[in-house]
XYZ file of C-alpha atoms in Angstrom:
416
model
C 0.000 0.000 0.000
C 1.160 3.533 -0.781
C 0.913 6.655 1.340
C -2.120 8.771 0.581
C -1.378 11.106 -2.350
C -1.336 14.355 -0.326
C 0.624 13.080 2.670
C 2.988 15.782 3.926
C 0.901 18.752 2.759
C -0.754 21.167 5.196
C -4.131 22.790 4.525
C -5.587 25.706 6.480
C -9.384 25.446 6.298
C -10.715 28.884 7.166
C -14.213 28.204 5.872
C -17.701 27.596 7.176
C -20.995 25.855 6.403
C -20.581 23.596 3.351
C -18.521 24.278 0.223
C -15.221 25.128 1.926
C -15.459 22.475 4.644
C -16.218 19.805 2.026
C -13.009 20.755 0.203
C -11.088 20.305 3.452
C -12.688 16.956 4.112
C -11.735 15.700 0.648
C -8.143 16.867 1.019
C -7.943 15.178 4.432
C -9.134 11.910 2.910
C -6.395 12.252 0.303
C -3.783 12.496 3.044
C -3.318 16.201 3.718
C -3.054 17.534 7.257
C -6.079 19.840 7.513
C -6.345 22.416 10.294
C -9.760 23.984 10.672
C -9.737 27.517 12.045
C -12.900 28.801 13.762
C -13.965 31.985 15.473
C -14.084 31.982 19.292
C -17.380 31.343 21.026
C -19.666 29.965 18.342
C -17.234 28.537 15.826
C -18.407 27.450 12.385
C -22.163 28.231 12.034
C -22.490 24.706 10.647
C -22.200 23.454 14.219
C -25.795 24.611 14.696
C -27.136 23.383 11.365
C -29.233 20.225 10.874
C -29.243 17.853 12.664
C -28.271 19.644 15.914
C -26.979 17.233 18.551
C -26.265 19.749 21.330
C -24.783 23.220 21.799
C -21.446 22.061 20.363
C -22.189 20.257 17.156
C -24.511 18.834 14.531
C -24.530 15.912 12.167
C -23.921 18.414 9.370
C -20.719 19.650 11.020
C -19.494 16.160 11.906
C -20.000 15.008 8.320
C -18.101 17.893 6.725
C -15.226 18.258 9.160
C -14.019 14.762 9.917
C -10.311 14.189 9.480
C -9.328 17.698 10.606
C -7.644 19.167 13.642
C -9.328 22.245 15.034
C -8.187 25.566 16.494
C -10.206 28.595 17.571
C -8.365 31.928 17.371
C -9.305 35.518 18.165
C -7.906 37.425 15.180
C -8.706 40.791 16.761
C -5.843 40.259 19.196
C -2.330 40.812 17.787
C -1.244 37.489 19.262
C -4.078 35.767 17.415
C -2.989 37.471 14.190
C 0.577 36.300 14.787
C -0.673 32.747 15.378
C -2.643 32.824 12.118
C 0.260 34.273 10.163
C 2.601 31.532 11.366
C -0.016 28.913 10.530
C -0.508 30.259 7.004
C 3.236 30.563 6.483
C 3.486 26.835 7.188
C 0.639 25.896 4.823
C 0.546 24.583 1.279
C -3.157 25.338 0.769
C -5.574 27.903 2.200
C -9.336 27.431 1.737
C -11.934 30.129 2.401
C -15.531 30.841 1.397
C -16.201 34.375 2.581
C -17.633 37.209 0.539
C -14.869 38.821 -1.577
C -12.999 41.484 0.371
C -13.760 40.213 3.860
C -10.433 38.455 4.373
C -8.498 41.256 2.691
C -9.581 43.501 5.556
C -8.183 40.956 8.033
C -4.849 40.698 6.253
C -5.736 37.172 5.133
C -6.382 37.856 1.457
C -4.344 36.241 -1.278
C -2.071 39.239 -1.795
C -1.026 39.347 1.864
C -0.599 35.618 2.405
C 1.170 34.924 -0.896
C 3.622 37.760 -0.225
C 4.665 35.908 2.922
C 4.322 32.406 1.432
C 4.764 32.458 -2.379
C 4.101 28.727 -2.694
C 0.630 28.982 -1.160
C -2.308 27.672 -3.191
C -5.182 29.919 -2.108
C -8.716 28.719 -2.889
C -11.678 31.096 -2.662
C -15.297 29.983 -3.025
C -18.076 32.561 -3.219
C -21.511 33.037 -4.751
C -20.455 35.112 -7.757
C -16.655 35.049 -7.751
C -14.118 37.803 -7.130
C -14.717 39.682 -10.395
C -17.750 41.052 -12.219
C -20.548 43.438 -11.208
C -22.092 41.008 -8.696
C -18.859 40.010 -6.945
C -19.800 41.987 -3.835
C -23.189 40.316 -3.413
C -23.914 37.645 -0.837
C -25.426 34.366 -1.925
C -25.994 30.705 -1.183
C -26.508 27.607 -3.296
C -30.228 28.348 -3.545
C -29.491 31.710 -5.151
C -27.134 30.137 -7.677
C -29.680 27.429 -8.508
C -32.306 30.063 -9.256
C -29.959 32.277 -11.299
C -28.361 29.434 -13.257
C -31.463 28.396 -15.201
C -31.495 24.953 -13.609
C -34.393 25.629 -11.281
C -36.573 26.912 -14.126
C -36.349 23.518 -15.848
C -37.498 21.282 -12.988
C -40.908 20.665 -11.511
C -44.460 20.502 -12.777
C -45.402 22.929 -15.572
C -47.307 25.910 -14.254
C -46.183 25.473 -10.649
C -43.253 27.082 -8.791
C -40.074 25.011 -9.146
C -39.274 22.718 -6.220
C -36.213 22.998 -4.024
C -33.606 20.442 -5.042
C -33.074 19.417 -1.375
C -29.385 18.748 -1.955
C -26.739 21.461 -2.041
C -25.886 21.015 -5.696
C -24.113 24.357 -6.126
C -21.985 24.004 -3.009
C -20.968 20.405 -3.588
C -20.285 20.757 -7.309
C -18.222 23.895 -6.716
C -16.320 22.167 -3.912
C -15.538 19.210 -6.186
C -14.147 21.600 -8.797
C -12.170 23.327 -6.049
C -10.503 20.041 -5.088
C -9.574 19.445 -8.732
C -8.246 22.990 -9.089
C -6.182 22.751 -5.922
C -4.600 19.513 -7.062
C -3.780 21.042 -10.451
C -2.252 24.122 -8.791
C -0.155 21.924 -6.502
C 1.085 20.004 -9.529
C 1.885 23.254 -11.331
C 3.804 24.441 -8.276
C 6.263 21.587 -8.742
C 7.691 23.283 -11.832
C 6.860 26.950 -11.167
C 7.684 27.034 -7.472
C 4.694 29.307 -6.894
C 1.135 28.836 -5.821
C -1.805 30.788 -7.186
C -5.292 32.035 -6.416
C -8.243 29.835 -7.386
C -11.470 31.838 -7.691
C -14.559 29.624 -7.848
C -18.171 30.779 -7.923
C -21.294 28.756 -7.175
C -23.050 30.535 -10.037
C -20.290 29.688 -12.528
C -20.164 26.014 -11.690
C -23.919 25.507 -11.977
C -23.977 27.248 -15.354
C -21.139 24.957 -16.456
C -23.394 21.948 -15.781
C -25.739 22.735 -18.671
C -25.136 19.916 -21.109
C -27.957 20.829 -23.510
C -30.016 23.820 -22.344
C -27.656 26.539 -23.553
C -27.294 24.858 -26.929
C -31.078 24.530 -27.240
C -31.335 28.290 -27.041
C -28.214 29.360 -28.923
C -28.576 26.815 -31.752
C -32.353 26.378 -32.046
C -33.865 29.362 -30.240
C -35.729 27.083 -27.833
C -36.115 27.775 -24.117
C -36.015 24.568 -22.033
C -39.020 24.542 -19.728
C -40.485 22.514 -16.884
C -41.495 19.079 -18.076
C -42.768 17.343 -14.956
C -41.801 13.712 -14.677
C -40.108 12.937 -17.973
C -37.946 14.467 -20.694
C -39.910 15.354 -23.871
C -36.731 15.324 -25.966
C -35.729 11.854 -24.790
C -38.745 9.554 -24.845
C -38.893 7.298 -22.865
C -36.925 8.590 -19.923
C -38.604 9.559 -16.672
C -40.344 8.836 -13.383
C -43.481 6.713 -13.159
C -45.873 5.847 -10.340
C -46.043 2.089 -9.723
C -48.529 0.265 -7.515
C -46.463 0.657 -4.363
C -43.760 3.289 -5.056
C -42.175 5.331 -7.822
C -39.781 3.994 -10.417
C -37.504 5.503 -13.053
C -37.173 3.927 -16.487
C -34.561 4.761 -19.135
C -35.672 3.243 -22.444
C -34.759 6.188 -24.646
C -32.277 4.336 -26.902
C -33.858 2.724 -29.966
C -32.958 -0.936 -29.224
C -33.952 -0.529 -25.576
C -37.261 1.002 -26.607
C -38.045 -1.945 -28.910
C -37.349 -4.416 -26.085
C -39.461 -2.411 -23.657
C -42.331 -2.006 -26.104
C -42.277 -5.747 -26.830
C -42.478 -6.501 -23.102
C -45.469 -4.182 -22.706
C -47.243 -5.729 -25.673
C -46.584 -9.248 -24.368
C -47.894 -8.411 -20.892
C -51.219 -6.837 -21.666
C -50.371 -3.791 -23.765
C -52.038 -2.962 -27.076
C -51.382 -5.228 -30.039
C -48.859 -3.837 -32.489
C -47.335 -1.457 -29.922
C -43.802 -2.776 -30.450
C -44.160 -2.813 -34.257
C -45.449 0.745 -34.542
C -42.758 2.356 -36.738
C -43.677 5.832 -35.533
C -41.977 4.928 -32.261
C -38.826 3.343 -33.698
C -36.629 6.437 -33.555
C -36.131 9.285 -31.111
C -37.859 11.970 -33.194
C -40.905 9.782 -33.714
C -41.178 8.867 -30.054
C -40.871 12.508 -29.059
C -43.582 13.578 -31.530
C -45.936 10.871 -30.286
C -44.940 11.092 -26.635
C -48.532 11.481 -25.459
C -49.605 8.212 -27.073
C -46.645 6.378 -25.587
C -47.217 7.715 -22.071
C -50.896 6.769 -22.303
C -49.771 3.149 -22.610
C -46.713 3.091 -20.364
C -48.204 4.872 -17.332
C -51.091 2.434 -16.713
C -48.787 -0.528 -17.418
C -46.447 0.669 -14.657
C -49.258 1.673 -12.303
C -50.709 -1.848 -12.348
C -47.530 -3.475 -11.022
C -45.397 -3.348 -7.876
C -41.888 -1.953 -8.249
C -40.173 -5.285 -7.548
C -42.090 -6.917 -10.422
C -41.279 -4.063 -12.811
C -37.572 -4.092 -11.953
C -37.347 -7.861 -12.366
C -38.943 -7.724 -15.800
C -36.841 -4.804 -16.972
C -33.618 -6.302 -15.644
C -34.387 -9.445 -17.622
C -34.358 -7.469 -20.873
C -31.531 -5.098 -19.877
C -33.551 -1.914 -19.507
C -31.981 0.491 -16.961
C -34.453 1.155 -14.165
C -34.555 1.785 -10.426
C -36.888 2.354 -7.535
C -37.005 5.951 -6.322
C -35.360 5.207 -3.000
C -35.816 6.973 0.317
C -32.831 7.504 2.578
C -33.662 4.394 4.630
C -33.539 2.402 1.382
C -30.215 3.981 0.502
C -28.663 3.095 3.856
C -29.752 -0.526 3.432
C -28.653 -0.833 -0.219
C -26.240 -3.798 -0.581
C -24.458 -2.049 -3.460
C -23.532 0.935 -1.301
C -22.552 -1.326 1.557
C -20.257 -3.268 -0.777
C -18.713 0.008 -1.946
C -18.116 1.246 1.610
C -20.194 4.373 1.099
C -21.071 4.697 4.790
C -18.449 4.929 7.502
C -18.726 4.390 11.213
C -16.673 6.517 13.577
C -16.274 6.406 17.329
C -16.815 9.877 18.731
C -15.911 10.601 22.378
C -18.987 12.799 22.843
C -21.630 11.269 20.566
C -20.763 7.593 20.418
C -20.880 5.740 17.104
C -21.504 7.949 14.089
C -22.656 6.587 10.746
C -21.941 9.086 7.986
C -21.624 9.161 4.186
C -18.208 8.331 2.806
C -16.406 10.051 -0.079
C -16.422 8.344 -3.483
C -12.622 8.110 -3.848
C -11.374 4.608 -4.657
C -7.631 4.070 -5.104
C -6.060 0.731 -5.898
C -3.078 1.162 -3.574
C -4.142 3.368 -0.676
C -7.061 3.795 1.691
C -8.988 7.068 1.971
C -11.324 6.337 4.895
C -11.154 8.876 7.705
C -10.929 7.686 11.310
C -10.443 11.096 12.935
C -13.782 12.590 14.002
C -14.556 16.268 13.499
C -12.803 18.420 16.118
C -14.365 20.077 19.111
C -14.128 23.858 19.126
C -10.486 24.702 19.884
C -9.625 21.064 20.530
C -6.105 21.254 19.093
C -5.117 24.792 20.074
C -2.146 23.791 22.237
C -0.945 21.053 19.915
C -0.868 23.325 16.864
C 0.573 26.286 18.799
C 3.494 24.126 19.929
C 4.115 23.031 16.347
C 4.201 26.684 15.292
C 6.943 27.401 17.844
C 4.993 29.164 20.603
C 6.384 28.590 24.065
C 4.460 27.227 27.036
C 4.159 30.622 28.723
C 2.901 32.258 25.513
C 0.338 29.523 25.000
C -0.865 29.679 28.591
C -1.282 33.451 28.335
C -3.207 33.162 25.068
C -5.459 30.560 26.640
C -6.058 32.677 29.722
C -6.902 35.740 27.626
C -9.175 33.880 25.211
C -6.893 34.416 22.227
C -6.878 30.639 21.860
C -10.442 29.701 22.696
C -11.814 26.286 23.586
C -14.988 25.057 25.214
C -14.085 23.733 28.684
C -14.190 20.039 27.831
C -11.907 20.622 24.829
C -9.340 22.860 26.545
C -5.879 21.301 26.522
C -3.317 21.644 29.261
C -0.064 23.204 28.127
C 1.733 20.699 30.349
C -0.496 17.706 29.750
C -0.238 17.558 25.972
C -2.713 17.379 23.140
C -5.483 15.100 22.014
C -5.063 12.153 19.723
């Protein structure tokens, strides 16, 4: 087995909520040492996001911050600023997701940190990016979803679009951030210098359009809400079965012929499979209403298990629309190790989603649970060269903050 790819690199995670912390979690899984920096008192606001466990943490926070060590520093105190400067000087990567300009005012912008540490890869994530007329505006994933055109294409025609219920903008932007950081680190090998990565939630969601932009620029068509299927890709959609919902993907010509034959053989109209109007994509799209009038009642009359068995037998991609309890029990995900169990000293056994990384010659599971607020203050301060008296004074004055149960003794040593 090899070392994890990023072993030996240090990441300062000065981010909050979702996009930035997810970047840090991914880099930790890949072997980097990730130090999460939080404000004194309340820490990352994600600690009080769903599902709140107590006044210290939430499932949301534990999921996004595993694998990191944590410090809590008062940057308004000159000693706290000195601590942060030393930490950033020692780092290979700095991750932040504040509104553009906020960290510049604290002396933690790219210009300041790269002047001290030219090799630093500095990753910024924001709603609109650091350039353009909207750069100063605040925003969340929901705002980017609405602005990107994605939200306008989902849901039932004539009704307000639904919320996606997953943080698509944050997670997709964070995934691009991980890729960009790795590329910048590779480029640093030859250039000797880091650089500033500027990622915007809005940009990354717009980049996801695989057909909508072309529909408008090439054909003058505005993609609209279509409900439960895709009118330009018949048959491809969600259908209500007798006991649950199911998705069916029979949009490719050979798959459609097999599916139509099955329907005809199991009670559908005679000649349905031989109807040449349905034998190509354009024909199926033009006659979509006729096709749905046959397929919907065929599906509705059967339980999902029966439908899946029949479609699997003829190699038609299909799946039950699973709830989260179904997902947790799915043997495929269990075989892939997509849920991890961690022992947490405060909350007991945690079962959380894993990352999708799979390497042939190294493990990427994370054993280290998310840190308590200020849990590793003393440990990190020692590594940065602060003496025992300096650390004790910073602790006493709240420059290095920790909740009482996380406070480390300068003499007694740090946490594992």
